[in-house]
Amino acid sequence: VFSPNQPKRDEPLASWETPRRDGTYELRLTASDRSGKSSQDTVSVSVDNLPPQAQILTPGDGEILSGEVEIIGTADDVHFKEYQLDVRAVPPPLVSGDREGWQPIPVQTPSQAKRNATLAMWDTPPTEGEYEIRLIARDQAGRSNESVVRAIIDNQPPAVQIVQPVNLQLVSKEIEIIGTADDALFKEYQLDFRSIPPPPAGGDRGAWQLIQRSTSPRRAATLARWGTPEVDGEYELRLTGQDQSGRSRQTSVTVIV
């Protein structure tokens, strides 16, 4: 207290180091005269010395995402004001007017605090790759805090194509199967074959038999070498590509052995 024995009128009374814990506090001023008479005045003040809480719980760092994703986390404070969500590609693209390339993720109730709850539903972009998701929480004192996670977007199935042999090609002995099985988040490809019963008998086709399985992507390259069956006839070759998010795509050709 500044000079407690001297009267004050519209002057500083004291310097107060506010508590570290946020909350509402009551200040009381007591004045006494020499006869022992006294009077008091009180005011309530809000103390905000801590930044708001900001944490993204889901998706986790490095998680592979596709389609619509629920973002779960915490954006909270005793004197909460608002939160926002943003996303950008890694490395950030050169976007005119926005040096960092951050794009907003729509939020339904940004002024409502959230604790371990849904922050937004995010429709992930069609372009595959690594992205940063940023949560910023702000309080009424102007303080802010942020949380950033990186996620991998995979919204496209693998590219698959059998280039050689072509459909209805006549083949014999051992042949080279050339094609493409590729993806930004490639997992594996598999080549199978089965027999096709001749008309007019028709009937069920034969069971699929494995030719090759590999975790190495291929682009217009050798997928496998296939020793054709001893029994002449029509056979179906099937190529299946799968990525790390579980998406798959197939293509097939018919050959005559």
Coordinates of C-alpha atoms in Angstrom, one line a residue:
V1 CA 0.0 0.0 0.0
F2 CA 1.3 3.5 -0.9
S3 CA 1.5 5.7 2.2
P4 CA -1.3 4.1 4.3
N5 CA -1.3 7.0 6.8
Q6 CA -1.9 9.7 4.2
P7 CA -5.4 10.5 2.8
K8 CA -5.9 9.7 -0.9
R9 CA -8.3 11.2 -3.4
D10 CA -8.5 9.7 -6.9
E11 CA -4.9 8.6 -6.5
P12 CA -3.1 5.2 -6.6
L13 CA -3.7 3.3 -3.4
A14 CA -1.5 0.2 -4.0
S15 CA 0.2 -2.0 -6.5
W16 CA -1.4 -5.5 -6.6
E17 CA 0.3 -8.6 -8.0
T18 CA -2.8 -10.5 -9.2
P19 CA -3.1 -14.2 -8.3
R20 CA -1.9 -16.8 -10.8
R21 CA -5.2 -18.7 -10.6
D22 CA -7.9 -17.3 -12.8
G23 CA -11.2 -16.4 -11.3
T24 CA -13.4 -13.7 -9.7
Y25 CA -11.9 -11.9 -6.7
E26 CA -13.2 -9.2 -4.3
L27 CA -11.2 -6.1 -3.5
R28 CA -11.9 -4.4 -0.2
L29 CA -10.9 -0.8 0.8
T30 CA -11.1 0.1 4.5
A31 CA -10.6 3.7 5.7
S32 CA -10.3 4.6 9.4
D33 CA -10.0 8.0 11.2
R34 CA -8.3 8.8 14.5
S35 CA -11.5 8.4 16.5
G36 CA -11.8 4.7 15.4
K37 CA -14.6 5.2 13.0
S38 CA -14.2 3.3 9.6
S39 CA -16.0 2.6 6.4
Q40 CA -15.5 0.1 3.6
D41 CA -16.0 -0.3 -0.1
T42 CA -15.7 -3.5 -2.2
V43 CA -15.5 -4.3 -5.9
S44 CA -15.4 -7.6 -7.7
V45 CA -12.8 -8.1 -10.4
S46 CA -12.0 -11.0 -12.8
V47 CA -8.4 -12.1 -12.9
D48 CA -7.1 -13.8 -16.1
N49 CA -3.4 -14.7 -16.0
L50 CA -3.5 -18.1 -17.7
P51 CA -3.8 -18.7 -21.5
P52 CA -6.8 -20.8 -22.6
Q53 CA -6.5 -24.5 -23.1
A54 CA -6.1 -25.7 -26.6
Q55 CA -5.6 -29.3 -27.5
I56 CA -6.5 -31.5 -30.5
L57 CA -7.2 -35.0 -29.4
T58 CA -8.5 -36.6 -32.6
P59 CA -7.1 -37.0 -35.2
G60 CA -3.8 -38.1 -33.8
D61 CA -0.4 -36.9 -35.1
G62 CA 0.4 -38.8 -38.3
E63 CA -3.0 -40.4 -38.7
I64 CA -4.3 -41.2 -42.2
L65 CA -7.6 -39.6 -42.9
S66 CA -10.2 -39.7 -45.7
G67 CA -13.7 -38.4 -46.3
E68 CA -15.4 -36.5 -43.5
V69 CA -13.5 -36.4 -40.2
E70 CA -14.6 -35.5 -36.7
I71 CA -12.1 -33.2 -35.0
I72 CA -12.3 -33.7 -31.2
G73 CA -10.4 -31.6 -28.6
T74 CA -10.5 -29.0 -25.9
A75 CA -10.8 -25.2 -26.3
D76 CA -11.6 -23.8 -22.8
D77 CA -10.9 -21.0 -20.3
V78 CA -12.5 -19.4 -17.3
H79 CA -13.0 -16.3 -19.4
F80 CA -13.3 -18.1 -22.8
K81 CA -13.9 -16.0 -25.9
E82 CA -13.6 -18.1 -29.0
Y83 CA -11.7 -20.8 -31.0
Q84 CA -10.9 -21.4 -34.6
L85 CA -9.6 -24.3 -36.7
D86 CA -7.4 -24.0 -39.8
V87 CA -5.6 -26.3 -42.2
R88 CA -2.7 -26.1 -44.6
A89 CA -0.7 -28.5 -46.8
V90 CA 2.8 -29.4 -45.9
P91 CA 4.9 -27.8 -47.2
P92 CA 2.4 -24.8 -47.5
P93 CA 1.4 -23.9 -51.0
L94 CA 2.0 -20.4 -52.4
V95 CA -1.4 -18.8 -51.9
S96 CA -1.9 -15.2 -53.0
G97 CA -2.8 -13.0 -50.1
D98 CA -2.0 -15.6 -47.4
R99 CA 1.7 -16.0 -46.8
E100 CA 1.3 -19.2 -44.6
G101 CA -1.4 -20.8 -46.7
W102 CA -3.8 -21.5 -43.8
Q103 CA -7.4 -22.1 -44.8
P104 CA -10.3 -22.0 -42.2
I105 CA -12.2 -25.2 -41.2
P106 CA -15.9 -24.2 -40.7
V107 CA -16.9 -24.2 -37.0
Q108 CA -20.5 -24.2 -35.9
T109 CA -20.3 -22.5 -32.4
P110 CA -16.8 -20.9 -32.1
S111 CA -17.8 -18.9 -29.0
Q112 CA -18.8 -22.0 -27.1
A113 CA -16.0 -23.6 -25.0
K114 CA -15.3 -27.3 -25.6
R115 CA -13.7 -29.9 -23.4
N116 CA -13.0 -33.3 -25.0
A117 CA -15.8 -32.6 -27.4
T118 CA -16.4 -32.2 -31.1
L119 CA -14.8 -29.0 -32.4
A120 CA -15.8 -29.5 -36.1
M121 CA -16.7 -31.9 -38.8
W122 CA -14.1 -31.5 -41.6
D123 CA -14.6 -32.6 -45.2
T124 CA -11.0 -33.5 -46.1
P125 CA -9.5 -32.1 -49.4
P126 CA -9.3 -34.3 -52.5
T127 CA -5.6 -33.7 -52.9
E128 CA -3.5 -36.3 -51.2
G129 CA -0.6 -35.5 -48.9
E130 CA 0.4 -34.3 -45.5
Y131 CA -1.6 -31.5 -43.8
E132 CA -1.3 -29.5 -40.6
I133 CA -4.5 -28.9 -38.5
R134 CA -4.3 -25.9 -36.2
L135 CA -6.6 -25.1 -33.2
I136 CA -6.4 -21.5 -31.7
A137 CA -8.2 -20.7 -28.5
R138 CA -8.6 -17.1 -27.2
D139 CA -9.8 -15.7 -23.9
Q140 CA -11.4 -12.3 -23.1
A141 CA -8.1 -10.9 -21.9
G142 CA -6.6 -11.3 -25.4
R143 CA -4.5 -14.3 -24.5
S144 CA -4.3 -17.2 -27.0
N145 CA -3.0 -20.7 -27.2
E146 CA -2.7 -23.2 -30.1
S147 CA -2.3 -26.9 -30.8
V148 CA -1.1 -28.3 -34.1
V149 CA -1.2 -31.9 -35.4
R150 CA -0.1 -33.3 -38.7
A151 CA -2.3 -35.8 -40.6
I152 CA -2.1 -37.6 -44.0
I153 CA -5.0 -37.2 -46.4
D154 CA -5.8 -40.2 -48.7
N155 CA -9.0 -39.7 -50.6
Q156 CA -8.0 -41.4 -53.9
P157 CA -7.8 -45.1 -54.6
P158 CA -4.5 -46.4 -56.1
A159 CA -3.9 -46.2 -59.8
V160 CA -3.9 -49.6 -61.4
Q161 CA -3.5 -50.6 -65.1
I162 CA -2.4 -53.7 -67.0
V163 CA -0.5 -52.5 -70.1
Q164 CA 0.7 -55.8 -71.3
P165 CA -0.7 -58.2 -72.3
V166 CA -3.6 -56.5 -73.9
N167 CA -7.2 -57.8 -73.8
L168 CA -7.7 -61.0 -75.8
Q169 CA -4.0 -61.3 -76.6
L170 CA -2.7 -64.8 -77.5
V171 CA 0.0 -65.8 -75.0
S172 CA 2.1 -68.9 -74.3
K173 CA 4.9 -70.1 -72.1
E174 CA 6.2 -67.5 -69.7
I175 CA 5.2 -63.9 -70.3
E176 CA 6.0 -60.5 -68.7
I177 CA 3.0 -58.7 -67.2
I178 CA 3.6 -54.9 -67.4
G179 CA 1.5 -52.2 -65.8
T180 CA 1.0 -49.7 -63.1
A181 CA 0.1 -50.1 -59.4
D182 CA 0.8 -46.8 -57.6
D183 CA -0.4 -44.4 -55.0
A184 CA 1.0 -41.6 -52.8
L185 CA 0.3 -43.8 -49.8
F186 CA 0.9 -47.1 -51.5
K187 CA 0.5 -50.4 -49.5
E188 CA 0.6 -53.3 -51.9
Y189 CA -0.6 -54.9 -55.2
Q190 CA -1.6 -58.4 -56.1
L191 CA -1.9 -60.2 -59.4
D192 CA -4.2 -63.2 -59.8
F193 CA -5.5 -65.3 -62.6
R194 CA -8.5 -67.7 -63.1
S195 CA -9.8 -69.8 -66.0
I196 CA -12.9 -68.8 -68.0
P197 CA -15.1 -71.8 -69.1
P198 CA -15.6 -71.9 -72.9
P199 CA -19.0 -71.2 -74.4
P200 CA -21.6 -72.5 -74.8
A201 CA -21.1 -74.6 -71.7
G202 CA -20.4 -71.5 -69.5
G203 CA -20.6 -72.2 -65.8
D204 CA -18.6 -70.8 -62.9
R205 CA -15.2 -69.4 -63.5
G206 CA -12.2 -71.0 -61.8
A207 CA -10.9 -70.0 -58.4
W208 CA -8.4 -67.1 -58.3
Q209 CA -4.8 -68.2 -58.1
L210 CA -2.0 -65.9 -56.9
I211 CA 0.7 -64.8 -59.4
Q212 CA 2.5 -62.1 -57.4
R213 CA 2.1 -59.9 -54.4
S214 CA 4.4 -56.9 -53.7
T215 CA 4.7 -53.9 -51.5
S216 CA 6.7 -52.0 -54.1
P217 CA 4.7 -49.6 -56.3
R218 CA 5.1 -49.9 -60.1
R219 CA 4.5 -47.4 -62.8
A220 CA 4.6 -48.7 -66.4
A221 CA 6.9 -51.4 -65.2
T222 CA 7.1 -55.2 -64.8
L223 CA 4.5 -56.4 -62.3
A224 CA 5.3 -60.1 -62.6
R225 CA 6.5 -62.9 -64.8
W226 CA 3.7 -65.5 -65.3
G227 CA 4.2 -69.1 -66.4
T228 CA 1.0 -69.7 -68.4
P229 CA -1.1 -72.8 -67.5
E230 CA -0.6 -76.0 -69.5
V231 CA -4.3 -76.1 -70.3
D232 CA -5.3 -74.0 -73.3
G233 CA -8.2 -71.6 -73.0
E234 CA -9.2 -68.2 -71.9
Y235 CA -7.9 -66.8 -68.6
E236 CA -8.6 -63.6 -66.7
L237 CA -5.7 -61.6 -65.2
R238 CA -6.7 -59.4 -62.3
L239 CA -4.6 -56.6 -60.7
T240 CA -5.6 -55.2 -57.3
G241 CA -3.9 -52.2 -55.7
Q242 CA -4.4 -51.1 -52.1
D243 CA -3.3 -48.0 -50.2
Q244 CA -2.6 -47.4 -46.5
S245 CA -6.1 -46.1 -45.8
G246 CA -7.6 -49.4 -47.0
R247 CA -8.9 -48.1 -50.4
S248 CA -8.4 -50.5 -53.3
R249 CA -9.0 -50.6 -57.1
Q250 CA -9.0 -53.5 -59.5
T251 CA -8.6 -53.9 -63.3
S252 CA -8.5 -57.1 -65.4
V253 CA -7.8 -58.4 -68.9
T254 CA -8.7 -61.6 -70.6
V255 CA -5.9 -63.5 -72.4
I256 CA -5.9 -66.7 -74.6
V257 CA -3.4 -69.3 -73.7

